[in-house]
mmCIF file of C-alpha atoms in Angstrom:
data_model
loop_
_atom_site.group_PDB
_atom_site.id
_atom_site.type_symbol
_atom_site.label_atom_id
_atom_site.label_comp_id
_atom_site.label_asym_id
_atom_site.label_seq_id
_atom_site.Cartn_x
_atom_site.Cartn_y
_atom_site.Cartn_z
ATOM 1 C CA UNK S 1 91.682 85.746 97.926
ATOM 2 C CA UNK S 2 90.848 88.276 95.655
ATOM 3 C CA UNK S 3 87.632 89.740 96.362
ATOM 4 C CA UNK S 4 89.325 90.939 99.909
ATOM 5 C CA UNK S 5 91.065 93.605 97.647
ATOM 6 C CA UNK S 6 89.451 96.851 97.233
ATOM 7 C CA UNK S 7 90.532 98.317 94.261
ATOM 8 C CA UNK S 8 89.380 96.446 90.995
ATOM 9 C CA UNK S 9 91.635 98.049 88.615
ATOM 10 C CA UNK S 10 94.171 96.034 90.617
ATOM 11 C CA UNK S 11 93.048 92.568 90.143
ATOM 12 C CA UNK S 12 92.995 92.622 86.581
ATOM 13 C CA UNK S 13 96.420 91.409 85.731
ATOM 14 C CA UNK S 14 96.419 89.272 89.110
ATOM 15 C CA UNK S 15 93.636 87.477 87.733
ATOM 16 C CA UNK S 16 95.173 86.860 84.554
ATOM 17 C CA UNK S 17 98.336 85.436 86.229
ATOM 18 C CA UNK S 18 96.453 83.308 88.134
ATOM 19 C CA UNK S 19 94.679 81.881 85.485
ATOM 20 C CA UNK S 20 97.765 81.154 83.297
ATOM 21 C CA UNK S 21 99.405 79.528 86.428
ATOM 22 C CA UNK S 22 96.548 77.310 87.067
ATOM 23 C CA UNK S 23 95.879 76.290 83.523
ATOM 24 C CA UNK S 24 99.934 75.772 83.203
ATOM 25 C CA UNK S 25 99.256 72.895 85.859
ATOM 26 C CA UNK S 26 96.084 71.362 84.025
ATOM 27 C CA UNK S 27 93.813 73.071 87.275
ATOM 28 C CA UNK S 28 90.408 73.640 85.564
ATOM 29 C CA UNK S 29 89.874 76.514 88.199
ATOM 30 C CA UNK S 30 91.414 78.687 85.680
ATOM 31 C CA UNK S 31 88.061 79.116 84.029
ATOM 32 C CA UNK S 32 86.444 80.265 86.854
ATOM 33 C CA UNK S 33 89.308 83.395 86.835
ATOM 34 C CA UNK S 34 88.912 83.924 82.911
ATOM 35 C CA UNK S 35 84.990 84.778 83.390
ATOM 36 C CA UNK S 36 86.074 87.206 86.313
ATOM 37 C CA UNK S 37 87.862 88.658 82.750
ATOM 38 C CA UNK S 38 85.232 88.633 81.002
ATOM 39 C CA UNK S 39 82.418 89.850 82.972
ATOM 40 C CA UNK S 40 82.023 93.994 82.194
ATOM 41 C CA UNK S 41 79.148 94.808 84.640
ATOM 42 C CA UNK S 42 79.688 97.439 87.161
ATOM 43 C CA UNK S 43 82.962 98.554 85.110
ATOM 44 C CA UNK S 44 83.778 102.122 84.286
ATOM 45 C CA UNK S 45 85.590 102.286 80.649
ATOM 46 C CA UNK S 46 89.132 102.817 82.340
ATOM 47 C CA UNK S 47 88.459 99.168 83.900
ATOM 48 C CA UNK S 48 87.372 97.886 81.034
ATOM 49 C CA UNK S 49 90.206 98.703 79.102
ATOM 50 C CA UNK S 50 92.507 97.640 81.621
ATOM 51 C CA UNK S 51 90.706 94.109 81.753
ATOM 52 C CA UNK S 52 91.618 94.244 77.977
ATOM 53 C CA UNK S 53 94.989 94.145 78.824
ATOM 54 C CA UNK S 54 95.188 91.593 81.166
ATOM 55 C CA UNK S 55 93.487 89.205 78.888
ATOM 56 C CA UNK S 56 95.592 90.181 76.208
ATOM 57 C CA UNK S 57 98.221 88.452 78.615
ATOM 58 C CA UNK S 58 96.307 85.270 79.263
ATOM 59 C CA UNK S 59 95.600 84.991 75.473
ATOM 60 C CA UNK S 60 98.924 85.863 74.173
ATOM 61 C CA UNK S 61 100.332 83.480 76.885
ATOM 62 C CA UNK S 62 98.425 80.158 75.304
ATOM 63 C CA UNK S 63 98.623 81.966 71.708
ATOM 64 C CA UNK S 64 94.571 82.409 71.349
ATOM 65 C CA UNK S 65 95.045 84.144 68.087
ATOM 66 C CA UNK S 66 91.374 84.115 67.326
ATOM 67 C CA UNK S 67 90.515 85.836 70.861
ATOM 68 C CA UNK S 68 93.687 88.138 70.336
ATOM 69 C CA UNK S 69 92.094 89.155 67.011
ATOM 70 C CA UNK S 70 88.236 89.349 68.678
ATOM 71 C CA UNK S 71 89.772 91.734 71.461
ATOM 72 C CA UNK S 72 91.492 94.312 68.914
ATOM 73 C CA UNK S 73 88.489 94.359 66.910
ATOM 74 C CA UNK S 74 86.405 95.611 70.439
ATOM 75 C CA UNK S 75 89.212 97.940 71.470
ATOM 76 C CA UNK S 76 88.899 99.700 67.879
ATOM 77 C CA UNK S 77 85.008 99.836 68.077
ATOM 78 C CA UNK S 78 85.391 101.140 72.223
ATOM 79 C CA UNK S 79 84.684 104.627 71.117
ATOM 80 C CA UNK S 80 81.406 103.971 70.154
ATOM 81 C CA UNK S 81 80.369 100.942 72.653
ATOM 82 C CA UNK S 82 81.748 102.198 75.904
ATOM 83 C CA UNK S 83 79.344 104.038 78.384
ATOM 84 C CA UNK S 84 81.636 107.144 78.636
ATOM 85 C CA UNK S 85 81.405 108.053 74.807
ATOM 86 C CA UNK S 86 78.495 109.824 75.050
ATOM 87 C CA UNK S 87 79.341 111.711 78.309
ATOM 88 C CA UNK S 88 82.711 112.427 77.605
ATOM 89 C CA UNK S 89 82.702 112.281 74.298
ATOM 90 C CA UNK S 90 84.109 109.783 71.441
ATOM 91 C CA UNK S 91 87.575 111.829 71.047
ATOM 92 C CA UNK S 92 88.675 111.146 74.298
ATOM 93 C CA UNK S 93 87.603 107.680 74.525
ATOM 94 C CA UNK S 94 89.027 107.165 71.348
ATOM 95 C CA UNK S 95 92.248 107.993 72.245
ATOM 96 C CA UNK S 96 91.728 105.899 75.574
ATOM 97 C CA UNK S 97 91.345 103.161 73.471
ATOM 98 C CA UNK S 98 94.139 103.383 70.879
ATOM 99 C CA UNK S 99 96.657 104.126 73.934
ATOM 100 C CA UNK S 100 95.375 100.637 75.387
ATOM 101 C CA UNK S 101 95.460 98.993 71.994
ATOM 102 C CA UNK S 102 99.405 100.228 71.727
ATOM 103 C CA UNK S 103 100.041 98.875 74.566
ATOM 104 C CA UNK S 104 97.899 95.664 73.991
ATOM 105 C CA UNK S 105 100.008 94.882 70.465
ATOM 106 C CA UNK S 106 103.003 95.215 72.460
ATOM 107 C CA UNK S 107 102.366 93.081 74.821
ATOM 108 C CA UNK S 108 101.010 90.208 72.440
ATOM 109 C CA UNK S 109 104.150 90.618 70.275
ATOM 110 C CA UNK S 110 106.453 90.139 73.618
ATOM 111 C CA UNK S 111 104.590 87.310 74.328
ATOM 112 C CA UNK S 112 103.952 85.333 71.073
ATOM 113 C CA UNK S 113 107.259 87.150 69.238
ATOM 114 C CA UNK S 114 104.391 87.445 65.845
ATOM 115 C CA UNK S 115 105.740 90.277 63.946
ATOM 116 C CA UNK S 116 101.755 91.299 63.144
ATOM 117 C CA UNK S 117 101.718 92.284 66.581
ATOM 118 C CA UNK S 118 104.899 94.463 66.217
ATOM 119 C CA UNK S 119 103.859 96.147 63.064
ATOM 120 C CA UNK S 120 100.160 97.207 64.791
ATOM 121 C CA UNK S 121 102.543 98.593 67.488
ATOM 122 C CA UNK S 122 104.811 100.757 65.271
ATOM 123 C CA UNK S 123 101.144 101.903 63.175
ATOM 124 C CA UNK S 124 99.589 103.235 66.396
ATOM 125 C CA UNK S 125 102.833 104.479 67.903
ATOM 126 C CA UNK S 126 102.987 107.067 64.841
ATOM 127 C CA UNK S 127 99.816 108.133 65.918
ATOM 128 C CA UNK S 128 100.867 109.826 69.111
ATOM 129 C CA UNK S 129 101.582 113.038 68.397
ATOM 130 C CA UNK S 130 104.844 114.423 70.364
ATOM 131 C CA UNK S 131 103.711 117.817 70.994
ATOM 132 C CA UNK S 132 100.498 116.806 72.423
ATOM 133 C CA UNK S 133 100.988 113.452 73.620
ATOM 134 C CA UNK S 134 104.771 114.160 74.788
ATOM 135 C CA UNK S 135 104.744 112.052 78.213
ATOM 136 C CA UNK S 136 103.360 109.130 76.967
ATOM 137 C CA UNK S 137 104.917 109.352 73.665
ATOM 138 C CA UNK S 138 108.193 109.012 75.280
ATOM 139 C CA UNK S 139 107.189 106.276 77.822
ATOM 140 C CA UNK S 140 106.069 104.251 74.738
ATOM 141 C CA UNK S 141 109.635 104.739 73.451
ATOM 142 C CA UNK S 142 110.917 103.132 76.164
ATOM 143 C CA UNK S 143 108.659 100.326 76.543
ATOM 144 C CA UNK S 144 109.387 99.418 72.834
ATOM 145 C CA UNK S 145 112.959 99.548 73.180
ATOM 146 C CA UNK S 146 112.884 97.186 75.860
ATOM 147 C CA UNK S 147 110.782 95.001 74.382
ATOM 148 C CA UNK S 148 111.852 94.635 70.584
ATOM 149 C CA UNK S 149 115.262 92.923 69.239
ATOM 150 C CA UNK S 150 115.135 94.218 65.833
ATOM 151 C CA UNK S 151 118.095 97.003 64.964
ATOM 152 C CA UNK S 152 116.159 98.195 62.154
ATOM 153 C CA UNK S 153 113.623 99.023 64.313
ATOM 154 C CA UNK S 154 115.554 100.417 67.029
ATOM 155 C CA UNK S 155 117.427 102.531 64.967
ATOM 156 C CA UNK S 156 114.381 103.999 63.190
ATOM 157 C CA UNK S 157 113.364 104.771 66.657
ATOM 158 C CA UNK S 158 116.730 106.336 67.826
ATOM 159 C CA UNK S 159 116.534 108.766 64.284
ATOM 160 C CA UNK S 160 113.270 110.116 65.353
ATOM 161 C CA UNK S 161 114.646 110.850 69.017
ATOM 162 C CA UNK S 162 117.778 112.747 67.024
ATOM 163 C CA UNK S 163 114.996 114.800 65.004
ATOM 164 C CA UNK S 164 113.263 115.820 67.775
ATOM 165 C CA UNK S 165 116.663 116.518 69.141
ATOM 166 C CA UNK S 166 115.273 114.362 72.592
ATOM 167 C CA UNK S 167 118.759 112.729 72.266
ATOM 168 C CA UNK S 168 120.720 115.498 72.832
ATOM 169 C CA UNK S 169 118.511 116.463 75.889
ATOM 170 C CA UNK S 170 117.920 115.323 79.060
ATOM 171 C CA UNK S 171 115.267 113.214 78.121
ATOM 172 C CA UNK S 172 117.966 110.454 77.030
ATOM 173 C CA UNK S 173 119.217 109.556 80.774
ATOM 174 C CA UNK S 174 115.281 108.332 81.108
ATOM 175 C CA UNK S 175 115.603 106.335 78.520
ATOM 176 C CA UNK S 176 119.025 104.914 79.547
ATOM 177 C CA UNK S 177 117.807 102.090 81.515
ATOM 178 C CA UNK S 178 115.684 100.791 78.401
ATOM 179 C CA UNK S 179 118.506 101.294 75.999
ATOM 180 C CA UNK S 180 120.517 99.128 78.077
ATOM 181 C CA UNK S 181 118.378 96.144 77.769
ATOM 182 C CA UNK S 182 117.857 97.335 73.841
ATOM 183 C CA UNK S 183 121.606 96.423 73.916
ATOM 184 C CA UNK S 184 121.258 93.105 75.390
ATOM 185 C CA UNK S 185 118.411 92.060 73.052
ATOM 186 C CA UNK S 186 120.107 93.025 69.472
ATOM 187 C CA UNK S 187 123.107 91.407 70.625
ATOM 188 C CA UNK S 188 125.156 93.961 72.290
ATOM 189 C CA UNK S 189 125.768 96.059 69.012
ATOM 190 C CA UNK S 190 128.308 98.600 70.176
ATOM 191 C CA UNK S 191 126.149 100.883 67.225
ATOM 192 C CA UNK S 192 123.372 101.513 69.381
ATOM 193 C CA UNK S 193 125.758 103.084 72.223
ATOM 194 C CA UNK S 194 128.036 104.761 69.713
ATOM 195 C CA UNK S 195 125.400 106.667 68.072
ATOM 196 C CA UNK S 196 123.284 107.609 71.076
ATOM 197 C CA UNK S 197 127.063 109.169 72.711
ATOM 198 C CA UNK S 198 127.856 110.743 69.546
ATOM 199 C CA UNK S 199 124.739 112.446 69.593
ATOM 200 C CA UNK S 200 124.802 113.693 73.308
ATOM 201 C CA UNK S 201 126.007 117.151 73.401
ATOM 202 C CA UNK S 202 126.544 118.359 76.785
ATOM 203 C CA UNK S 203 128.956 116.662 78.910
ATOM 204 C CA UNK S 204 126.765 116.144 82.040
ATOM 205 C CA UNK S 205 124.344 114.572 80.338
ATOM 206 C CA UNK S 206 126.567 112.355 78.603
ATOM 207 C CA UNK S 207 127.947 111.330 82.364
ATOM 208 C CA UNK S 208 124.255 110.752 83.666
ATOM 209 C CA UNK S 209 123.404 108.380 80.564
ATOM 210 C CA UNK S 210 126.509 106.738 80.785
ATOM 211 C CA UNK S 211 125.965 106.229 84.531
ATOM 212 C CA UNK S 212 122.281 104.899 84.174
ATOM 213 C CA UNK S 213 122.999 102.638 81.478
ATOM 214 C CA UNK S 214 125.736 100.705 82.896
ATOM 215 C CA UNK S 215 123.948 100.548 85.997
ATOM 216 C CA UNK S 216 120.773 99.000 84.662
ATOM 217 C CA UNK S 217 123.266 96.828 82.016
ATOM 218 C CA UNK S 218 124.240 95.149 84.936
ATOM 219 C CA UNK S 219 120.980 94.081 86.323
ATOM 220 C CA UNK S 220 119.642 93.212 83.333
ATOM 221 C CA UNK S 221 122.159 90.520 82.888
ATOM 222 C CA UNK S 222 122.062 89.262 86.418
ATOM 223 C CA UNK S 223 118.061 89.287 85.714
ATOM 224 C CA UNK S 224 118.157 87.161 82.859
ATOM 225 C CA UNK S 225 121.089 85.048 83.879
ATOM 226 C CA UNK S 226 118.627 83.795 86.782
ATOM 227 C CA UNK S 227 115.840 84.323 85.481
ATOM 228 C CA UNK S 228 114.246 86.511 88.277
ATOM 229 C CA UNK S 229 114.089 90.659 88.851
ATOM 230 C CA UNK S 230 116.774 91.859 90.655
ATOM 231 C CA UNK S 231 115.089 94.345 93.330
ATOM 232 C CA UNK S 232 117.797 96.751 94.104
ATOM 233 C CA UNK S 233 118.159 97.863 90.461
#
């Protein structure tokens, strides 16, 4: 079934999900799908990095810490081991590997709740420059906020957003849906809402933020209650 799909880059996570499902029900065929994820032949550097992300989901689901650590080591040395390092330069590959590693670390934290991976995520997050990599940094903020349940981490990031004047800009509307998930993660702490609203100066931006926040909050609560994604949100 998977072999019929043309775009290899879209197969890795599907392959990992199937391997997880088969192993969870005791079906030994999961090993065949894991083997597919272990092969690098014919893959571009981007595909290899994406494959590592998919492997993270598999390893973290079953808490295979040794394999996770080996994966992080592979990402660390990616700038000198991947083929494109010679053609495009180590710096570009290093940035791609770092971007993958921060997402891998965050996924590992979400699935294992091991603070070691959260700390690794935050360390890598700090290396992403707001000026040069704004879009990726903002996406990263969103992903971290929807994933953590630690108020001290949440408010530390909000303070950074305040310092960069992002809270008072239209970009805070982009973060509104994620912040509604954050609100639930930290036990519906109203300090999160109060902190944010006090720092949004533009009335129109504040209204848009509130609308997006409330809309996604309702969706998040339904999704978590019934443990299914809510398609209309």
